[in-house]
Coordinates of N, CA and C in Angstrom, one line a residue:
X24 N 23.0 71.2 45.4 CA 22.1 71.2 44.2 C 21.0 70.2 44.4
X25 N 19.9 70.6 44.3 CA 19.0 69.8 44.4 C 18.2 69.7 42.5
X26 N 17.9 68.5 42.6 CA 16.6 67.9 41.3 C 15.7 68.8 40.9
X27 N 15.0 69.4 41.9 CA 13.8 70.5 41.9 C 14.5 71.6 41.3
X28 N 15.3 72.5 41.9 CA 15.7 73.7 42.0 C 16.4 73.6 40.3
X29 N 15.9 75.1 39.8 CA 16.2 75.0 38.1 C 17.9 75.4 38.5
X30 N 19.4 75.5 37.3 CA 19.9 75.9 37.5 C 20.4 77.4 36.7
X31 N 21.4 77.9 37.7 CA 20.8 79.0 36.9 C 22.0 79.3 35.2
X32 N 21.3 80.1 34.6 CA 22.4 79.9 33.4 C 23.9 79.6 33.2
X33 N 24.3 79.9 34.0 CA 25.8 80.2 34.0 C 26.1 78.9 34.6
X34 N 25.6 78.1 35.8 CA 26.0 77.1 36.5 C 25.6 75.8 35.7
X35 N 24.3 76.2 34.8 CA 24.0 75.3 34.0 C 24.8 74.7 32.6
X36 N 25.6 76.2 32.0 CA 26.9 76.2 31.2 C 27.9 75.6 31.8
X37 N 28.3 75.6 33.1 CA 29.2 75.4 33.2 C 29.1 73.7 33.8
X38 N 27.8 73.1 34.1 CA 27.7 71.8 33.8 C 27.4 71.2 32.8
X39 N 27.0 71.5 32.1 CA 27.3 71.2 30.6 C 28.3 71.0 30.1
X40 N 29.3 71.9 30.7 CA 30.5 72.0 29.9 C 31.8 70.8 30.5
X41 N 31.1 70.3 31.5 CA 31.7 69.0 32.4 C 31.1 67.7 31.4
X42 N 30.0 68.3 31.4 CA 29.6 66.7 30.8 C 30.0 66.5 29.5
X43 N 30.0 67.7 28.7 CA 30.7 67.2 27.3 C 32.6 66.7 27.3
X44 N 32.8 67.4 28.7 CA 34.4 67.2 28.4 C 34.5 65.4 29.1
X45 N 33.7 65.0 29.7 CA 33.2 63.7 30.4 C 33.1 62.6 29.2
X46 N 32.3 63.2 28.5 CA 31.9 62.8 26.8 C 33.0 62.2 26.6
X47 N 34.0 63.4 26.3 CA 35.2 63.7 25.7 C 36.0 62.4 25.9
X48 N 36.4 62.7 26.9 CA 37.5 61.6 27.2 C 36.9 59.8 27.7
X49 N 35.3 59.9 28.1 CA 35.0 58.8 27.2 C 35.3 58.1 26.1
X50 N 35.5 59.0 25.4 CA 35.2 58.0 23.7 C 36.6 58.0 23.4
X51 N 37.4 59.0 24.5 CA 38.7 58.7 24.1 C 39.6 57.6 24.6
X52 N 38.5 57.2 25.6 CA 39.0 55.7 26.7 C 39.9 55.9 27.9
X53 N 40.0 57.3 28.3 CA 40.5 57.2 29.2 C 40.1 57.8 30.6
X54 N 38.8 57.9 30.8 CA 38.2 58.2 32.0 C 38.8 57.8 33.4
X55 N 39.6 56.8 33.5 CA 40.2 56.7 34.7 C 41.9 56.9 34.7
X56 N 42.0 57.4 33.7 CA 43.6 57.6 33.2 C 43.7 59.1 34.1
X57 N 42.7 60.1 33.9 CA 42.6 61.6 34.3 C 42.4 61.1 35.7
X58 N 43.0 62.5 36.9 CA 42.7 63.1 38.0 C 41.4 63.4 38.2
X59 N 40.5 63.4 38.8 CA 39.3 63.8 39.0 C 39.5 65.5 38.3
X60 N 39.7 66.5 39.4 CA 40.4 67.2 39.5 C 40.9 67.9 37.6
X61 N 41.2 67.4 37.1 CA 41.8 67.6 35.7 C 40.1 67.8 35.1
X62 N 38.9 66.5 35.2 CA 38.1 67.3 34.7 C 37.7 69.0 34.5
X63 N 37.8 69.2 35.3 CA 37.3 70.9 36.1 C 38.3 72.0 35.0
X64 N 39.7 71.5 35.0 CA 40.7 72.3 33.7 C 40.3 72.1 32.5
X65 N 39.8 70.5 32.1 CA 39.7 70.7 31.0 C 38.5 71.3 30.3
X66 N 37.3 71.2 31.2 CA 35.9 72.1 30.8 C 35.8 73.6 31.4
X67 N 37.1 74.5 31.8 CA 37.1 75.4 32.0 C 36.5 75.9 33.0
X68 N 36.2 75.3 34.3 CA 35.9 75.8 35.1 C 36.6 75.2 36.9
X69 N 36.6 76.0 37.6 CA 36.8 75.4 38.2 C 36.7 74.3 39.3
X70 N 37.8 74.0 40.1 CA 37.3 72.4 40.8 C 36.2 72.4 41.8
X71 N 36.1 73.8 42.2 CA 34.9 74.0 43.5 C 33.4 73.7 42.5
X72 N 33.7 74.0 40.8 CA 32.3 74.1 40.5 C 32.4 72.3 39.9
X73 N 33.2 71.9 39.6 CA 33.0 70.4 39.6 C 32.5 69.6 40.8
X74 N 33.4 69.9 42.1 CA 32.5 68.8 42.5 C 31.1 69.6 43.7
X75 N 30.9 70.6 43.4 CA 29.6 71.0 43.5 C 28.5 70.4 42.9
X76 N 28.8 69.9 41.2 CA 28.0 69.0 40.6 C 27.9 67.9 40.7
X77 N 29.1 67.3 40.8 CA 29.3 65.7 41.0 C 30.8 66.0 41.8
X78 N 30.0 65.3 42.7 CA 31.5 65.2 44.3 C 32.3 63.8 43.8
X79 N 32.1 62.9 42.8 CA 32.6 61.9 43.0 C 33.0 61.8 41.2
X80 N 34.1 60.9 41.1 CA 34.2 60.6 39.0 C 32.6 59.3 38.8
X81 N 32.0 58.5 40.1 CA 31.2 58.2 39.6 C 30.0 59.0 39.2
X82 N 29.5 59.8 40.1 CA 28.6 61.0 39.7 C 28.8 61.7 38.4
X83 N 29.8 61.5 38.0 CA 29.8 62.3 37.0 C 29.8 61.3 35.5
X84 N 30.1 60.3 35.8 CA 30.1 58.9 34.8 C 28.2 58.8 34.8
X85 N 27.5 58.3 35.9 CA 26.3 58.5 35.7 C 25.4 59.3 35.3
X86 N 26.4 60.9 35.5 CA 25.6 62.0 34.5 C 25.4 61.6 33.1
X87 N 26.8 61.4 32.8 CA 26.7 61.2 31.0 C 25.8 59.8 31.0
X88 N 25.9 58.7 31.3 CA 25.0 57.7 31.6 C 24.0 58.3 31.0
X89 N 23.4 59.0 32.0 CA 22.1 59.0 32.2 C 21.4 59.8 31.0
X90 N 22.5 61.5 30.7 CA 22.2 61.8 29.5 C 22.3 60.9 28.0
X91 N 23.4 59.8 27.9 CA 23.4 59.2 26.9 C 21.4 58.7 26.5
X92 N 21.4 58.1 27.5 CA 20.1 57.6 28.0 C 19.0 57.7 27.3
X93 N 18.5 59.5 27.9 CA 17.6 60.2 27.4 C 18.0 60.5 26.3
X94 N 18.9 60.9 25.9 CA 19.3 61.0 24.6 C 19.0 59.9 23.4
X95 N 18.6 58.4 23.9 CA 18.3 57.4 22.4 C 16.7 57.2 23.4
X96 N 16.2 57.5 24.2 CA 14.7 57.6 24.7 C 14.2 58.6 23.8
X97 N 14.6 59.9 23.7 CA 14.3 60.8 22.5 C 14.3 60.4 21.3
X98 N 15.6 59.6 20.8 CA 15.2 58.4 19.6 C 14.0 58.4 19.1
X99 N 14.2 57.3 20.2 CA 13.1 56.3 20.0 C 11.6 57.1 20.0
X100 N 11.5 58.0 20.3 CA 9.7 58.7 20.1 C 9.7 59.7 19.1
X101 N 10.9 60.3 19.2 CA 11.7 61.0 17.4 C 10.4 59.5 16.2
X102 N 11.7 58.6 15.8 CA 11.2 57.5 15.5 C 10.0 57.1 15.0
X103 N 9.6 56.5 16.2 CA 7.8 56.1 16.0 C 7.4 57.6 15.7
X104 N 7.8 58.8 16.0 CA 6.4 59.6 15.7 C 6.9 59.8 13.7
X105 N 7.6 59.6 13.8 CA 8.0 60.1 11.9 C 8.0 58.9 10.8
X106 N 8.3 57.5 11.2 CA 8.5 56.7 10.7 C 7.0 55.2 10.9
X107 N 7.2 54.3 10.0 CA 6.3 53.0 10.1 C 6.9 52.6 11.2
X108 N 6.2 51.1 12.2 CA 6.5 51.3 13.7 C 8.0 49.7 13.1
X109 N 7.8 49.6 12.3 CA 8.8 48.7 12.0 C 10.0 48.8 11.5
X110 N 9.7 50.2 10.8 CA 10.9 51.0 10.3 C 11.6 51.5 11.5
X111 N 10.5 52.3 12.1 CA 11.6 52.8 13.0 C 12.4 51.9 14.3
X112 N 11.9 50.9 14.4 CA 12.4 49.6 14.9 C 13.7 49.7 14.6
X113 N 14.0 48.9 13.3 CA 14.9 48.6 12.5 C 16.1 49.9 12.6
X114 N 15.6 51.2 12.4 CA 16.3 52.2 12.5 C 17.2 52.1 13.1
X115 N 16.1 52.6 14.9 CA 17.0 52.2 15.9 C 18.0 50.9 16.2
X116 N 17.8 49.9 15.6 CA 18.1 49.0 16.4 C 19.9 49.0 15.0
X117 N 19.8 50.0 14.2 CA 20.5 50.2 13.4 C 21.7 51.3 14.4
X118 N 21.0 51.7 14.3 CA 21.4 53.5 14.9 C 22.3 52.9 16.7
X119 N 21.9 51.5 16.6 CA 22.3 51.5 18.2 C 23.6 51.0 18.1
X120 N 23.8 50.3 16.9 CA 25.6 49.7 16.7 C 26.5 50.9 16.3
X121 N 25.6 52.2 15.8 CA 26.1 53.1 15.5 C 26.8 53.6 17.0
X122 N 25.9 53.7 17.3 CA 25.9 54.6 19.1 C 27.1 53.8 20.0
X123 N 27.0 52.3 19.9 CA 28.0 51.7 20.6 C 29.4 51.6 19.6
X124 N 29.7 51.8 18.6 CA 30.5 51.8 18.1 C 31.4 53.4 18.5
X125 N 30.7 54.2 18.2 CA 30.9 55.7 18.5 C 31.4 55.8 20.2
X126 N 30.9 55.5 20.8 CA 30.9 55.3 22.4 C 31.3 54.4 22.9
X127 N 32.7 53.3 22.4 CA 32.6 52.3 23.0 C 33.6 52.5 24.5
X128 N 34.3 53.7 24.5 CA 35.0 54.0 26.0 C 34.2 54.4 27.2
X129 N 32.4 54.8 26.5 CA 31.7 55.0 27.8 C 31.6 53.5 28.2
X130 N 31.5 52.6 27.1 CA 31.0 51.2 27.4 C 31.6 50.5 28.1
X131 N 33.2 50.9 28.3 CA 33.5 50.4 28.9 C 34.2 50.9 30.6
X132 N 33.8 52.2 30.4 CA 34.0 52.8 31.8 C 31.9 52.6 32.4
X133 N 31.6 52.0 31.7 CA 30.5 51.9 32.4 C 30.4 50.6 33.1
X134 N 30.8 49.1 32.1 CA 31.2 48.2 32.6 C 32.0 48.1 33.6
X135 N 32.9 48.9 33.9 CA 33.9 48.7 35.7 C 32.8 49.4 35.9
X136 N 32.0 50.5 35.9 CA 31.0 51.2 37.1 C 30.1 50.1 37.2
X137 N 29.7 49.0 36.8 CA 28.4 48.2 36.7 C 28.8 47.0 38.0
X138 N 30.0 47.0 38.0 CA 30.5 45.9 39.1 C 30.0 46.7 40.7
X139 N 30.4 48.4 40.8 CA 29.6 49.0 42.4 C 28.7 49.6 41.9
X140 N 27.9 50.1 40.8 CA 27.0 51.4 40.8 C 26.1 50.6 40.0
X141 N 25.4 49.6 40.2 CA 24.5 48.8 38.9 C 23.1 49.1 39.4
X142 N 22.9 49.6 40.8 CA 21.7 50.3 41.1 C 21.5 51.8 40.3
X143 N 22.6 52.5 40.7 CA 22.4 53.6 40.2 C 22.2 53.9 38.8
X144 N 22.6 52.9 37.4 CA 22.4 52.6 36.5 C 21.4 52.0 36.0
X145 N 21.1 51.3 36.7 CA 19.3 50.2 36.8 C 18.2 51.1 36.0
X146 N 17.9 52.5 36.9 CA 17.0 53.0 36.2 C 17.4 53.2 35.1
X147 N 18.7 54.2 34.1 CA 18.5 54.1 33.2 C 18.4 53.0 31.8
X148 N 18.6 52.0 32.7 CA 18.1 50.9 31.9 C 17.0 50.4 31.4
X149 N 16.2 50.2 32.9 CA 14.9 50.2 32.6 C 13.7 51.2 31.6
X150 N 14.8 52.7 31.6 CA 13.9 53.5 30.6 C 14.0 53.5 29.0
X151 N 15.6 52.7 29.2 CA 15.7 52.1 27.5 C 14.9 51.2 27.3
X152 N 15.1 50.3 28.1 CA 14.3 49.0 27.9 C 13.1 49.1 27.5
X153 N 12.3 50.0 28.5 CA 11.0 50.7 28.0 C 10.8 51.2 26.7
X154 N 11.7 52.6 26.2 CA 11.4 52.5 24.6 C 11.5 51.5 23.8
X155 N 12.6 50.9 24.1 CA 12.5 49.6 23.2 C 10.9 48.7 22.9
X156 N 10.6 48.6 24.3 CA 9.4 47.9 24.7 C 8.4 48.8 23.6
X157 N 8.0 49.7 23.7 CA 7.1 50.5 23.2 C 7.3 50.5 21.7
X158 N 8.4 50.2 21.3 CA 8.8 50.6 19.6 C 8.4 48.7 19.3
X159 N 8.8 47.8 20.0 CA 8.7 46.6 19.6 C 7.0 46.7 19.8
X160 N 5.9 46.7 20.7 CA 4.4 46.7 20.5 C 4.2 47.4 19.3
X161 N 4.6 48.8 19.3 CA 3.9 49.5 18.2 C 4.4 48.2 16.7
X162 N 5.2 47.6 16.5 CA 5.4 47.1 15.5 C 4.4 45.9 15.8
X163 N 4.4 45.2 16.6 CA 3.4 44.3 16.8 C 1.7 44.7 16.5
X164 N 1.8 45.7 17.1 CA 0.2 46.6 16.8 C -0.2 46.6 14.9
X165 N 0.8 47.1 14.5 CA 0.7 46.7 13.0 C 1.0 46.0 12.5
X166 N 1.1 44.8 13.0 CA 1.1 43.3 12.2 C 2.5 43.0 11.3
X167 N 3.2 44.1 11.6 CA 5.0 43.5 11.2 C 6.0 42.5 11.9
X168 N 5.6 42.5 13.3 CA 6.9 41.7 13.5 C 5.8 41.1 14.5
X169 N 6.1 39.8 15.1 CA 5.4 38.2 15.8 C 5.3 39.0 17.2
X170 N 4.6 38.4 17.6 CA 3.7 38.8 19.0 C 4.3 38.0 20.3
X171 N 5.2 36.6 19.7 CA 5.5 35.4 20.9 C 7.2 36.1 21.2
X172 N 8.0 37.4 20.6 CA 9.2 37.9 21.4 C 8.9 39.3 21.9
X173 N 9.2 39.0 22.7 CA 9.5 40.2 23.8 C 10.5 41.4 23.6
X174 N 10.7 42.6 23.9 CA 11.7 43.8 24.1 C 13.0 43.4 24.6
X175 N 12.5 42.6 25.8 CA 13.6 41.6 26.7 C 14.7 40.8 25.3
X176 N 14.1 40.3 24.6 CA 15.3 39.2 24.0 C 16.2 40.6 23.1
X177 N 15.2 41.4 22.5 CA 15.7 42.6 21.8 C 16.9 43.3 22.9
X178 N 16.6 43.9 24.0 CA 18.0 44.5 24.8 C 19.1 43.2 25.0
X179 N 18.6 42.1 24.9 CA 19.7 41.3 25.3 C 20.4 41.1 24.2
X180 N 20.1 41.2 22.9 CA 21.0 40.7 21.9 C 21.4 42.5 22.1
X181 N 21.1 43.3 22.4 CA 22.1 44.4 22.2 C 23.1 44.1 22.9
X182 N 23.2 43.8 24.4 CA 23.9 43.6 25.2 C 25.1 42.7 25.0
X183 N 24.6 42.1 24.3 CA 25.6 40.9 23.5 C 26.4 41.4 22.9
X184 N 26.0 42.5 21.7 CA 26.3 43.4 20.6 C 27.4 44.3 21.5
X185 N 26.8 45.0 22.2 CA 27.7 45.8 23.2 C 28.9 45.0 24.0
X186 N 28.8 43.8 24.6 CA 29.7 43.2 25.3 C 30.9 43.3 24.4
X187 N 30.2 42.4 22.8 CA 31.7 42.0 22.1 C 32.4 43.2 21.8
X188 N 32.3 44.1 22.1 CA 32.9 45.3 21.1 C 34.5 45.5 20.9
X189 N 34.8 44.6 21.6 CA 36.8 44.7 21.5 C 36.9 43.1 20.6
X190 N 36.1 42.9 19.8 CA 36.5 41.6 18.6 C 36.5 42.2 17.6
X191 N 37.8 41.3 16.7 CA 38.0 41.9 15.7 C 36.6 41.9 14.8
X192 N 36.2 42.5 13.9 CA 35.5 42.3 12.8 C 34.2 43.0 13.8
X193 N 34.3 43.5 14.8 CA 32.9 43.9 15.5 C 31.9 44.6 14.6
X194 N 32.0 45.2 14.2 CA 31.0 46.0 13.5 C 30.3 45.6 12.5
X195 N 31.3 44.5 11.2 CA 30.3 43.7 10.7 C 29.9 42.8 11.2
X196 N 30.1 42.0 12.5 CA 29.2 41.4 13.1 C 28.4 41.6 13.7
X197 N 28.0 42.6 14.3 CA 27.4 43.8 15.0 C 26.2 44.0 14.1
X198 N 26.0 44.3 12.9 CA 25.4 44.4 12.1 C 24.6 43.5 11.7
X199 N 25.3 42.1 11.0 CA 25.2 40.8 10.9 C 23.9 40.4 12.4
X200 N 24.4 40.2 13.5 CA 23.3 40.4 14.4 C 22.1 41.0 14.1
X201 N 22.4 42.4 14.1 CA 21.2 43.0 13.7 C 20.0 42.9 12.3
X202 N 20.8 42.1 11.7 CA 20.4 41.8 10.8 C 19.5 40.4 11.0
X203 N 19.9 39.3 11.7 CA 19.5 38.2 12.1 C 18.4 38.9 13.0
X204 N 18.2 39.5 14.0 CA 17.6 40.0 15.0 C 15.9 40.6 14.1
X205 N 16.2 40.9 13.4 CA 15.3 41.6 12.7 C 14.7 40.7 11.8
X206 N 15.4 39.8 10.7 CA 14.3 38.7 10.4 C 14.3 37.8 11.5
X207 N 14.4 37.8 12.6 CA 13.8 36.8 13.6 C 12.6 37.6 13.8
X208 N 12.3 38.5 13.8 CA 11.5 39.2 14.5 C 10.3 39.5 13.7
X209 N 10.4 39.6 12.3 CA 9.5 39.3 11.3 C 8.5 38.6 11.3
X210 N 7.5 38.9 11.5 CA 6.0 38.3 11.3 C 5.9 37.6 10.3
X211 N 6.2 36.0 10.5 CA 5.9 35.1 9.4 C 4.7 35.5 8.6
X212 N 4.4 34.9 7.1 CA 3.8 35.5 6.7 C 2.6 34.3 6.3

């Protein structure tokens, strides 16, 4: 399978239907508990058309990766195109304790992939980082939030956010963060 080449309906169903079951047992925490092999039964298809898509459980961890990805990149221009650039700031940066809360078994089968696969993962970082980047200017552009922090300290306090996620009280702390993060970020007046 090559990048260029479209796929065709049916093979495109039937990867699809890997990656939601991928989903699946992400959020259920047990991505390395299953057989490779077992993915392909439980998304209904067979194991020749599994690893025709992804020959490896990492390939297939970086699929959803990657789709999680694009998926809060879409957010984020959702967002700024419908909302003030500081609202939708805030939204997201709301919507993201949501996301890691909801997901915290990708987060953490992503964490063991980050120790060998942190190249392969890099880019999708860099293209969060980017919307972030673009939602934090656009708020700077209109004079809501200070001009001297960066997108950089914004992913890092996610990353923080995301690290603690197995402490008790995570979520209102998680919040609490985001809450600090945002009047930090506030354009004195």
């Amino acid at each position: 399978m090559t990048a260029d080449k479209p796929l065709r309906a049916d093979a495109q169903r039937k990867r699809d239907a890997l990656l939601a079951t991928a989903r699946e047992v992400f959020d259920a925490g047990g991505f390395f508990d299953l057989r490779f092999d077992d993915f392909a039964r439980l998304a209904g298809v067979g194991t020749g058309t599994l690893y025709r898509h992804f020959p490896t459980r990492e390939a297939l961890a970086e699929a959803v990766y990657h789709g999680e990805i694009a998926a809060l990149c879409d957010r984020v221009r959702q967002l700024r195109d419908e909302l003030p650039a500081s609202e939708a700031l805030a939204t997201f940066l709301r919507g993201m304790v949501e996301h890691i809360a909801a997901h915290e078994g990708l987060a953490r089968t992503l964490s063991t992939l980050m120790t060998t696969r942190a190249a392969a993962l890099a880019e999708g970082s860099r293209a969060l980082e980017q919307a972030v980047t673009d939602l934090v200017a656009a708020a700077v552009r209109d004079g809501t939030v200070r001009d001297d922090v960066g997108a950089g300290a914004v992913m890092m306090a996610l990353h923080g956010i995301s690290a603690g996620h197995d402490r008790p009280g995570w979520r209102a702390e998680a919040d609490d963060v985001i809450t600090l993060l945002l009047d930090g970020l506030r354009r004195p007046l």
